[in-house]
Short mmCIF file of C-alpha atoms in Angstrom, two decimals:
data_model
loop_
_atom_site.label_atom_id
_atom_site.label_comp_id
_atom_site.label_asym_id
_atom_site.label_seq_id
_atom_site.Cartn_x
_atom_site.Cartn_y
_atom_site.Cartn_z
CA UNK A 1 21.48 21.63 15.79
CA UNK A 2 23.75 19.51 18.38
CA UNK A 3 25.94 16.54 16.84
CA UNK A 4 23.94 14.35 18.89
CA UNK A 5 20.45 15.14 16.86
CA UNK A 6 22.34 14.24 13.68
CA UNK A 7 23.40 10.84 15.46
CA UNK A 8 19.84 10.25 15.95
CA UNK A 9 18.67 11.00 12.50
CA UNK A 10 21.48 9.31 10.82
CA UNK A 11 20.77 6.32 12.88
CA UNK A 12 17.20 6.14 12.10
CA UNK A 13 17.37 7.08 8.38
CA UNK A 14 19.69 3.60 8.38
CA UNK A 15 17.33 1.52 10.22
CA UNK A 16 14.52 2.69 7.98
CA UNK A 17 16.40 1.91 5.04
CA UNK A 18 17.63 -1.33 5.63
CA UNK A 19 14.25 -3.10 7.30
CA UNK A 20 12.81 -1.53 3.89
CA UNK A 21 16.17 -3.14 1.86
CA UNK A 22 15.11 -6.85 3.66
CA UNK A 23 11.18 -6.35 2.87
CA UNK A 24 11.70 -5.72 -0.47
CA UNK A 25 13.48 -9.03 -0.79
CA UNK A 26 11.61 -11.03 1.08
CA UNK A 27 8.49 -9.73 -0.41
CA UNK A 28 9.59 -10.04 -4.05
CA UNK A 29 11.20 -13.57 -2.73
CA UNK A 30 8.02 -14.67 -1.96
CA UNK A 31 5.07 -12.95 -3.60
CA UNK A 32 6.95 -12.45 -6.64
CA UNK A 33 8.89 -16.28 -6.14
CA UNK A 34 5.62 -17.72 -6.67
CA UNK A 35 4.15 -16.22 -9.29
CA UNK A 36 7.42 -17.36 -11.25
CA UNK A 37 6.77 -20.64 -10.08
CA UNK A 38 3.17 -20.53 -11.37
CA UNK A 39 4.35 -19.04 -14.44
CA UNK A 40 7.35 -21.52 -14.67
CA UNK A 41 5.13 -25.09 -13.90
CA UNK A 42 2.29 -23.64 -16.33
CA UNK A 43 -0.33 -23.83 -13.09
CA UNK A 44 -3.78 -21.53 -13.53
CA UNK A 45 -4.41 -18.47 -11.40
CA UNK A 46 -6.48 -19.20 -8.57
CA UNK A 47 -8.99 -16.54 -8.70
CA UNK A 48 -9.47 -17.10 -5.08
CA UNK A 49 -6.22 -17.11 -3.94
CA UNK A 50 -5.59 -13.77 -6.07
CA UNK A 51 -8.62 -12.43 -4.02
CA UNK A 52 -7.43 -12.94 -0.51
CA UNK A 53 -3.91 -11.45 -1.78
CA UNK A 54 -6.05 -7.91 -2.56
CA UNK A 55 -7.69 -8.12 0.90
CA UNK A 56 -4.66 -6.31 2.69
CA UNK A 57 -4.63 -3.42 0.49
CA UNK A 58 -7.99 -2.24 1.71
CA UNK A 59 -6.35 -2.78 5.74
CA UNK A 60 -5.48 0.51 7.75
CA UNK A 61 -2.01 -0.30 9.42
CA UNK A 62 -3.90 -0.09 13.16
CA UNK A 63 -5.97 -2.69 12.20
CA UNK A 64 -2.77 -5.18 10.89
CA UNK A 65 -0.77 -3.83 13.91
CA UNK A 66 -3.49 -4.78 16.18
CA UNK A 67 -3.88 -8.21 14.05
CA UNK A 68 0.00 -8.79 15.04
CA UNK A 69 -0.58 -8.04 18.63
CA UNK A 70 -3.42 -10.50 18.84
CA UNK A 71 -1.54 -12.93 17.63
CA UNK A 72 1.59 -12.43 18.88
CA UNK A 73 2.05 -10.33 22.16
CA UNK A 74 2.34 -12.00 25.29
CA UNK A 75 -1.18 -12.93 26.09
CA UNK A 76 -2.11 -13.47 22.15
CA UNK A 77 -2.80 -16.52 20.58
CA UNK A 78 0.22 -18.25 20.01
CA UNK A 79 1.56 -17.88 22.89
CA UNK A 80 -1.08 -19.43 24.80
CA UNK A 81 -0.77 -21.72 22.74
CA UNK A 82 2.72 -22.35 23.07
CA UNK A 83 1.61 -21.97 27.65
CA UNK A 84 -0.90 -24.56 26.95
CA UNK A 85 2.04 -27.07 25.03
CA UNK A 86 4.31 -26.31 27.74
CA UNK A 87 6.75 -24.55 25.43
CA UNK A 88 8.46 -21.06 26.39
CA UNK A 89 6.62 -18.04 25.28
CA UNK A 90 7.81 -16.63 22.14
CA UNK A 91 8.82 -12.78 22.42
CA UNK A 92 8.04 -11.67 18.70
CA UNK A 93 6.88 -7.59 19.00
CA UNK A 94 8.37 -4.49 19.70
CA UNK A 95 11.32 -5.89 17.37
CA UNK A 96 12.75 -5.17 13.67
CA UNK A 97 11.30 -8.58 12.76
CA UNK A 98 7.75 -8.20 13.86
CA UNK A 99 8.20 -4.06 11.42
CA UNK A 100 9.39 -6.25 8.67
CA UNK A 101 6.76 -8.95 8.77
CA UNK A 102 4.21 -6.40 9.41
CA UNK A 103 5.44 -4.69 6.10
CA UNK A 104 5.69 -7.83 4.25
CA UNK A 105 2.04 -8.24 5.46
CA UNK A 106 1.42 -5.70 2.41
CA UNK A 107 3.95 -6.26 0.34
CA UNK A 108 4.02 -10.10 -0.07
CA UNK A 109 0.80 -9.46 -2.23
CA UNK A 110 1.40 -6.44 -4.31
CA UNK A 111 4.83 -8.55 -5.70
CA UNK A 112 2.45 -11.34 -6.07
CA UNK A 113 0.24 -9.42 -7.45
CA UNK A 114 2.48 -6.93 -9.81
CA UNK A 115 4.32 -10.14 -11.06
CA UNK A 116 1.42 -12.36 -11.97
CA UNK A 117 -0.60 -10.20 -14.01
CA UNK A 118 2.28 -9.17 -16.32
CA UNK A 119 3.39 -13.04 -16.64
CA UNK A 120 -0.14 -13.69 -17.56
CA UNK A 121 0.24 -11.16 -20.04
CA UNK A 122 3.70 -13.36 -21.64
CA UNK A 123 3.52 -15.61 -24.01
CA UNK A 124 5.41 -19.06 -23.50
CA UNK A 125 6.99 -19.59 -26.92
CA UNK A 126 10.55 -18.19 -26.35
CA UNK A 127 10.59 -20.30 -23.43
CA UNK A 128 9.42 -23.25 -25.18
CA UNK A 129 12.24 -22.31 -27.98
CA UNK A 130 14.50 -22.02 -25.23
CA UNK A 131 14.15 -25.63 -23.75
CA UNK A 132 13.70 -27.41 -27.40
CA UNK A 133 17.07 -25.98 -28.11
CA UNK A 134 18.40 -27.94 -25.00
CA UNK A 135 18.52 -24.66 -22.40
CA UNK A 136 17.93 -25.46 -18.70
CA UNK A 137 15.64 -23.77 -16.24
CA UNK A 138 17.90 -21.50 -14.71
CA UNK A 139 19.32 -20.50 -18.24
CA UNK A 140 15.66 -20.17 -19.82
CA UNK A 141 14.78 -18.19 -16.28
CA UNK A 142 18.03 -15.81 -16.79
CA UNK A 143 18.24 -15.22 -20.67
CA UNK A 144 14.87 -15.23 -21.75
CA UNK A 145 12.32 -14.64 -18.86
CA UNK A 146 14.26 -11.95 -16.87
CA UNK A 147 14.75 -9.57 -19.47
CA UNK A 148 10.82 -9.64 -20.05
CA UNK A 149 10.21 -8.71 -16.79
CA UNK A 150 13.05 -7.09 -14.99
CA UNK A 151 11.45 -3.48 -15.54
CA UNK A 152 8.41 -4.95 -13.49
CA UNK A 153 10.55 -6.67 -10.65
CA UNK A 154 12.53 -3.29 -9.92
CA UNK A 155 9.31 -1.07 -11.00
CA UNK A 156 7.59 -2.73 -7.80
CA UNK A 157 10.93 -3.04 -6.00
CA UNK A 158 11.36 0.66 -6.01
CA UNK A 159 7.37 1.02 -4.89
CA UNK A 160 7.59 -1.28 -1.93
CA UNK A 161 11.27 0.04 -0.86
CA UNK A 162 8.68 3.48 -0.81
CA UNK A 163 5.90 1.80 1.20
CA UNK A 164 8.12 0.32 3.72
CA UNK A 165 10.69 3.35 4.35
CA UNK A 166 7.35 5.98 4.69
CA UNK A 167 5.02 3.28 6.75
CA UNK A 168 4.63 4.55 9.72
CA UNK A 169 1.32 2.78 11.68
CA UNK A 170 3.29 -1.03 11.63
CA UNK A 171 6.43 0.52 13.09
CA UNK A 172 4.53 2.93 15.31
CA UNK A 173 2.51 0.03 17.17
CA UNK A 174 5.13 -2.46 16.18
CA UNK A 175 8.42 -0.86 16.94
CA UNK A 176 8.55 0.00 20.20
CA UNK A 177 10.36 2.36 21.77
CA UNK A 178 13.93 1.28 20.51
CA UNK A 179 12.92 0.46 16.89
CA UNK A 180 11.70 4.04 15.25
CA UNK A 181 11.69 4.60 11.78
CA UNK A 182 12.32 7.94 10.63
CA UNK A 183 8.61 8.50 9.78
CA UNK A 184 8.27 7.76 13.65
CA UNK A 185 11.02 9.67 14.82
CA UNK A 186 9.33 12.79 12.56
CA UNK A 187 6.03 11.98 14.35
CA UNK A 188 8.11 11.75 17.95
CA UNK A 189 9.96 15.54 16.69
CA UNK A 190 6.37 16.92 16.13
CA UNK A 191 4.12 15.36 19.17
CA UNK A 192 6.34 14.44 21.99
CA UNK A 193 9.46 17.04 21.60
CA UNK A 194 7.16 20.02 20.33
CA UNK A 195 10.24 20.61 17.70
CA UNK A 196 8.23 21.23 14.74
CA UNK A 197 11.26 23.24 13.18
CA UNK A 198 13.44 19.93 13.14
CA UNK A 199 10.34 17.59 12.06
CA UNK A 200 10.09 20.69 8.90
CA UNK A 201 13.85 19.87 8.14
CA UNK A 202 13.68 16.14 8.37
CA UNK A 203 10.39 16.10 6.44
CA UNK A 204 11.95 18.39 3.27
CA UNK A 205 15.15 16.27 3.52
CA UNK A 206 13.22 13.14 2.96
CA UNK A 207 11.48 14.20 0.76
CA UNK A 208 14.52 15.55 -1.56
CA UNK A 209 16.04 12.38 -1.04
CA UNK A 210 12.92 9.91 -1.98
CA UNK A 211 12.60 12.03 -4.44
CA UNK A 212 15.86 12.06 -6.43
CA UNK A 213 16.09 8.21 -6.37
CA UNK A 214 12.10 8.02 -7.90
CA UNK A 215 13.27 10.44 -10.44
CA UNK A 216 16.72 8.38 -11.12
CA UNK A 217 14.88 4.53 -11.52
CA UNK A 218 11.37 6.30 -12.96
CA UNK A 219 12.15 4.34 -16.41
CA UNK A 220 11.25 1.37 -14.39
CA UNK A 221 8.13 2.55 -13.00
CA UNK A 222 6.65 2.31 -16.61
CA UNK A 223 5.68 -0.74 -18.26
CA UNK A 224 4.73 -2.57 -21.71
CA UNK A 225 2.28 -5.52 -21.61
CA UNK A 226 3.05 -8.00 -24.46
CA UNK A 227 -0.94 -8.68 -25.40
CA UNK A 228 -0.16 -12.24 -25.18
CA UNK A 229 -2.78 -14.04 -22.96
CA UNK A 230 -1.83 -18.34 -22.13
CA UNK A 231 -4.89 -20.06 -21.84
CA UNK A 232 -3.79 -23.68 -22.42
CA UNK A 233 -1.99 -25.03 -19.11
CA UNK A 234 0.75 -27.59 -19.39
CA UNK A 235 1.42 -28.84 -15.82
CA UNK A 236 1.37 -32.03 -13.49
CA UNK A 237 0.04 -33.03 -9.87
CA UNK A 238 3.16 -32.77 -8.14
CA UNK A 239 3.76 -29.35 -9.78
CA UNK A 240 0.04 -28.31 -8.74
CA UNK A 241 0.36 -29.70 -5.18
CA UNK A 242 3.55 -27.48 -4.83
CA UNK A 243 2.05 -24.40 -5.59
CA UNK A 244 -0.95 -25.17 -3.80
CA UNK A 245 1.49 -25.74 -0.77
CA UNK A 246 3.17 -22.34 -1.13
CA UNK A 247 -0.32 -20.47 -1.99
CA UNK A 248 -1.66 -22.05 1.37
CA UNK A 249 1.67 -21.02 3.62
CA UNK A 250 1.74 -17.70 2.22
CA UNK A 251 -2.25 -17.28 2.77
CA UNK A 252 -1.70 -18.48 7.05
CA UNK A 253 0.69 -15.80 7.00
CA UNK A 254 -1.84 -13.09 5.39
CA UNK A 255 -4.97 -14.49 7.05
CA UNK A 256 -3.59 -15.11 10.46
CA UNK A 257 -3.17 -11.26 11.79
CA UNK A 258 -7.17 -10.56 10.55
CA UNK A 259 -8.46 -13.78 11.99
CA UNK A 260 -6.95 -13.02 15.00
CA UNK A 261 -8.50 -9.10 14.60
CA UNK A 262 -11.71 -11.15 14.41
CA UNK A 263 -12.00 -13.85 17.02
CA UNK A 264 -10.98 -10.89 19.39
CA UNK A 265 -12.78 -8.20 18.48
CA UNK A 266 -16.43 -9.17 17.35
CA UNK A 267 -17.09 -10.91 20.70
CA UNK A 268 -16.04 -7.11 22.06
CA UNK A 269 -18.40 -5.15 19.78
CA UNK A 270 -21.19 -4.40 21.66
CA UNK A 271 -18.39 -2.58 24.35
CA UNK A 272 -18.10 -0.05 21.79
CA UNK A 273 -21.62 1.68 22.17
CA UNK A 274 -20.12 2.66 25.46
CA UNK A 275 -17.10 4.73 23.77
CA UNK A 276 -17.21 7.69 21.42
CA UNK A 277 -15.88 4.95 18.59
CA UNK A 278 -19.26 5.68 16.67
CA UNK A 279 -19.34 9.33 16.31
CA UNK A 280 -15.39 8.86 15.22
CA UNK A 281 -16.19 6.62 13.01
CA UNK A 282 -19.44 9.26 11.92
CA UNK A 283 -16.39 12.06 11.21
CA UNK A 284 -13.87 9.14 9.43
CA UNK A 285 -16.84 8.57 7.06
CA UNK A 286 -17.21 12.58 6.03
CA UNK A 287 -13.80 13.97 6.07
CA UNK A 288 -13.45 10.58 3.55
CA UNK A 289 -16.50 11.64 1.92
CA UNK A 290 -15.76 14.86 0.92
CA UNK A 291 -11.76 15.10 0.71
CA UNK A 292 -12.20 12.05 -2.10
CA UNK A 293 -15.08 14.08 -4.01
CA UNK A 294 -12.96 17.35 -3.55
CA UNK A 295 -10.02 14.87 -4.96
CA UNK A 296 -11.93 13.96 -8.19
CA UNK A 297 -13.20 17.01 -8.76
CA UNK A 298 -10.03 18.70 -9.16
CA UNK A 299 -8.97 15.39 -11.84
CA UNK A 300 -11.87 16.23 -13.83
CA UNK A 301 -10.43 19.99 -13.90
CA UNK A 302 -7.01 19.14 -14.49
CA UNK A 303 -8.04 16.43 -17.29
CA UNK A 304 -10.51 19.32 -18.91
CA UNK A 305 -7.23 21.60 -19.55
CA UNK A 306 -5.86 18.07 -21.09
CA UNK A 307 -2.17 18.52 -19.65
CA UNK A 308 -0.77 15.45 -18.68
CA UNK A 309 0.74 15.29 -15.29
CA UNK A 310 3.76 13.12 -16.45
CA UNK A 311 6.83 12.94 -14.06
CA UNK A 312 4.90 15.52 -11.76
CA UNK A 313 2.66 12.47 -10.73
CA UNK A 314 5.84 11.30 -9.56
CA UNK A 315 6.19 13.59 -6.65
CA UNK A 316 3.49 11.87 -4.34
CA UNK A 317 5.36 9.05 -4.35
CA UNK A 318 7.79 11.26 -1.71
CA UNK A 319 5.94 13.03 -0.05
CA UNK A 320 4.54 11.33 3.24
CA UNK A 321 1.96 11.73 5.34
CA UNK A 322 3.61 12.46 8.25
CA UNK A 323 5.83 15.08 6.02
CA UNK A 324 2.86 16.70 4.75
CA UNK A 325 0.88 17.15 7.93
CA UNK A 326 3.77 18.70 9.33
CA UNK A 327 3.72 21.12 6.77
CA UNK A 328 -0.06 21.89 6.70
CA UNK A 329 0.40 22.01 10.83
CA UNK A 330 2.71 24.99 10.10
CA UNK A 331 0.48 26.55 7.77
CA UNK A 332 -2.87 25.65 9.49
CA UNK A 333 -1.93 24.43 13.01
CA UNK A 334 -3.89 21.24 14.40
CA UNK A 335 -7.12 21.95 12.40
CA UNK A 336 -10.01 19.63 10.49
CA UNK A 337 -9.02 22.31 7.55
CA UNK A 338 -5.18 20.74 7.41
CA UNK A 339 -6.66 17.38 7.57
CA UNK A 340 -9.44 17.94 5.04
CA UNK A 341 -6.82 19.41 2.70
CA UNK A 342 -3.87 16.66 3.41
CA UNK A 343 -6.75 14.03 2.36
CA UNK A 344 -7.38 15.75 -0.88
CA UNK A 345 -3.81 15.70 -1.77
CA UNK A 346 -3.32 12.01 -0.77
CA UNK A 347 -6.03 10.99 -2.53
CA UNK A 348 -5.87 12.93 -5.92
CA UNK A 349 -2.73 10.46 -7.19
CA UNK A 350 -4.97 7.52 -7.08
CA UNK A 351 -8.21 9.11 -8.29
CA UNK A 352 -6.45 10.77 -10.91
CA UNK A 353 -4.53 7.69 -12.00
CA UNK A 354 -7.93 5.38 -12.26
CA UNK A 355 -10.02 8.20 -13.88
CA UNK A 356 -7.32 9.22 -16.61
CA UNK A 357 -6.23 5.99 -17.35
CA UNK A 358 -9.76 4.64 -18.09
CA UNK A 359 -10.59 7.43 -20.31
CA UNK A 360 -7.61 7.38 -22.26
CA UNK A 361 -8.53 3.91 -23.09
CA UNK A 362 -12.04 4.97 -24.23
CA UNK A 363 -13.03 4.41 -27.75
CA UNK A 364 -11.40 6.27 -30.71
CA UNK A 365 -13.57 9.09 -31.61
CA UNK A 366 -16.15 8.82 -28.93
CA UNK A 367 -16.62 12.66 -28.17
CA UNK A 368 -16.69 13.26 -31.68
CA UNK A 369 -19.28 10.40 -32.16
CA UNK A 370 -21.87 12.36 -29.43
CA UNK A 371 -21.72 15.44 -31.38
CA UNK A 372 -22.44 13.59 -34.30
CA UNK A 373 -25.05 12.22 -33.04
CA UNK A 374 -26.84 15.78 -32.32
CA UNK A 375 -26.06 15.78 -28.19
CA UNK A 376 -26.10 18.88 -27.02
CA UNK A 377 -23.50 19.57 -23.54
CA UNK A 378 -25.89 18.63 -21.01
CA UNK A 379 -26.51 14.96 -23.13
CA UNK A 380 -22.50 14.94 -23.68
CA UNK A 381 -21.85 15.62 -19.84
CA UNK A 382 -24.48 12.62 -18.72
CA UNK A 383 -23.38 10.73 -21.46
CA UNK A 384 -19.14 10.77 -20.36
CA UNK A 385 -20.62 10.74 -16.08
CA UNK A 386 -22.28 7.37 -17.34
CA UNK A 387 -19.08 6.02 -19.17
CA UNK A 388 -17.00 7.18 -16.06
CA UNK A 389 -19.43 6.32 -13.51
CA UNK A 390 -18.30 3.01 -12.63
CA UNK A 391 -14.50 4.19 -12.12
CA UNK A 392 -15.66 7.53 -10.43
CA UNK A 393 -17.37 4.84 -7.43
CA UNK A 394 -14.29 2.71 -7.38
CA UNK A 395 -12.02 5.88 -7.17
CA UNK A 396 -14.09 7.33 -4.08
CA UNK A 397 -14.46 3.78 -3.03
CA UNK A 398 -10.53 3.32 -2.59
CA UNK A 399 -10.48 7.37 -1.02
CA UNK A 400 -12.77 6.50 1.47
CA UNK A 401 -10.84 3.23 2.55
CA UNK A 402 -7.53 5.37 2.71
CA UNK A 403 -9.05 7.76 4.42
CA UNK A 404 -11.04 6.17 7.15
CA UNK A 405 -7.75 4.19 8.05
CA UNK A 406 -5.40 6.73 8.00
CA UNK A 407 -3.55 7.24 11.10
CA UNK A 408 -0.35 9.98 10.34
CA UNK A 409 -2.66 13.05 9.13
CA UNK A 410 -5.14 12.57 11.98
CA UNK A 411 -2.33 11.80 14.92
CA UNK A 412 -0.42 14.96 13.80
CA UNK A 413 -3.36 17.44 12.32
CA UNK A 414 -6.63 16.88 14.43
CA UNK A 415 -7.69 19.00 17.02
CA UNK A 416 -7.80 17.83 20.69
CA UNK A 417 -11.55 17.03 21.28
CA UNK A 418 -11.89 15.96 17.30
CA UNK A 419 -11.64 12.01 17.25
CA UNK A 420 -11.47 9.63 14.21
CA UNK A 421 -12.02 5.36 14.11
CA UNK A 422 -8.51 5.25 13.66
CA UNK A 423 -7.31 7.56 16.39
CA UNK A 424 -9.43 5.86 18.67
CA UNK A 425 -8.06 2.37 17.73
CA UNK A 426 -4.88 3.52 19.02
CA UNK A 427 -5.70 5.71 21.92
CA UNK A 428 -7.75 1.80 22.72
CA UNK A 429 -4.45 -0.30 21.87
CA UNK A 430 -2.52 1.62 24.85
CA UNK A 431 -5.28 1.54 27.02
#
């Protein structure tokens, strides 16, 4: 391959890395800031504010892009706005700012998230030591609190560093032409260049790489809860109106990209019974459908031989999607097959994370009480499905949302005339 290929990649492999260096600060910064501060000023959870933080997890990247664009592209909102005021238009997309806010989008929560339930999980009396012994803030925050939960803070670090460097919808829509991640430069190798055999390379390189730096910082990726819960709160009104402050900015920031999704696009709606949106939206819902029952029926195989997948789970942290459909489009070519198979490998992590982690939590001696009891295996089977039943929905639940808004496997694996809702979001947002 020429010199000037390597430029490229090198180029883009930095640019990937460092918008996904600035993310993860920002988003631990703020997501995981405040729930310090909460922790810190002894204020209560907000059950609705933790909520609304969940809400982008279940958000394809089209959808958030398109939220962004709305909101901030030349004719969105803010800018006529800002035409309305008088002021000079504000020239926010195609940039490395609008990939990283569109990636903090996500990630602001999951620190917030991540953070808060394991300081919910701490109890306060080595911090209340701390300050009776005459320690300040910043010396009770760096001697005693850190050490509790730096595991956690680099645990999620390491997970949103992964997020950002293999998203590839935000930068896609969000990038432009001059800002490409690698993930989009793969995609660009694979679609647009019809080099396949360089997209391979890059992919497996990636991968290798991602893969020796989960493998180096795994220790962090586990965690021990204390079993501490606080109930009583010890806080005052300028501490509460603080945090309500923050909770409120960072919420505008989270709530602004759907509500622009919304004023724009309901009033549209009815336009859509003049597209082939529904029928894509028909195929979303069964190549979901069946890749996430596929998914857990291959846990339920894996957790019937009773090996644990240990480190091995490890190894879909690497792999993306646009990696892996380049792959399957080598084995399969452009084919539902390489889709319906790259959805049953995305999924199983997930599935087989929620279903194995609920049942080894189940109570001691609960097979052994069913035999007792005189069940025979058909009773034993109906009796575990009812146990399980609730995380076996929430599993194919969360499948189904990946699935419908995925846009990598279906922009590099589906066949010409076979369209998904996602696909056709896109092929709408150029049009």
């Amino acid at each position: 391959m020429e010199f000037d290929f390597w430029s490229i990649v090198l180029s883009k492999t930095w640019f990937s890395t460092w918008e996904s260096v600035i993310t993860v600060v920002l988003s631990l910064g703020v997501g995981g800031g405040l729930a310090i501060l909460e922790y810190f000023l002894r204020i209560k959870r907000s059950k609705i504010f933790t909520g609304l933080m969940v809400l982008p997890i279940f958000l394809p990247g089209i959808v958030v892009a398109t939220g962004f664009i709305v909101v901030w592209g030349n004719a969105g909102l803010i800018n006529d706005l800002l035409k309305v005021l008088g002021v000079e238009q504000v020239k926010f997309l195609y940039s490395a700012g609008a990939i990283i806010a569109g990636n903090c989008f996500y990630n602001i929560p999951l620190a917030y998230l991540a953070l808060s339930s394991k300081l919910a999980n701490m109890h306060y009396y080595l911090e209340d030591q701390a300050k009776v012994m005459g320690a300040s803030n910043i010396k009770t925050l760096l001697k005693i609190t850190w050490p509790r939960i730096k595991n956690v803070v680099i645990g999620v670090g390491i997970i949103i560093f992964l997020y950002s460097f293999l998203s590839f919808a935000l930068p896609l829509v969000l990038g432009g032409i001059k800002y490409q991640t690698l993930e989009v430069y793969i995609y660009s190798l694979i679609t647009q260049q019809l080099d396949l055999k360089a997209a391979l390379i890059l992919a497996g390189l990636q991968f290798v790489g991602l893969l020796a730096l989960i493998l180096l910082l795994s220790g962090y990726l586990t965690n021990q809860s204390e079993k501490y819960f606080n109930i009583s709160k010890d806080n005052n009104f300028k501490n509460s109106i603080f945090i309500f402050t923050v909770r409120i900015l960072v919420l505008i920031f989270i709530l602004l990209p759907i509500g622009g999704v919304l004023f724009k696009g309901l009033g549209d709606i009815i336009n859509l019974n003049s597209t082939t949106y529904w029928m894509g939206l028909f195929n979303s819902f069964w190549l979901a459908l069946c890749s996430g029952a596929i998914s857990l029926g291959l846990v339920f195989i894996l957790m019937n031989t009773k090996k644990d997948l240990g480190k091995w789970s490890l190894v879909f942290l690497a792999i993306s999607p646009i990696a892996l459909g380049a792959g399957l489009l080598y084995l399969f070519g452009d084919s539902v097959l390489g889709m319906l198979l790259a959805y049953i490998f995305l999924s199983f992590p997930i599935n087989y994370f929620l279903v194995s982690s609920f049942w080894k939590s189940r109570p001691a001696f609960f097979i052994e009480s069913i035999k007792l009891l005189g069940a025979d295996w058909k009773d034993e089977i109906k009796i575990i499905s009812s146990y399980l039943s609730t995380t076996i929905l929430k599993a194919l639940a969360i499948s189904i949302v990946f699935v419908m808004g995925d846009i990598a496997i279906v922009s590099v694996l589906a066949p010409y005339k076979f369209k998904t809702a996602m696909s056709l979001s896109y092929s709408y947002l150029g049009a």
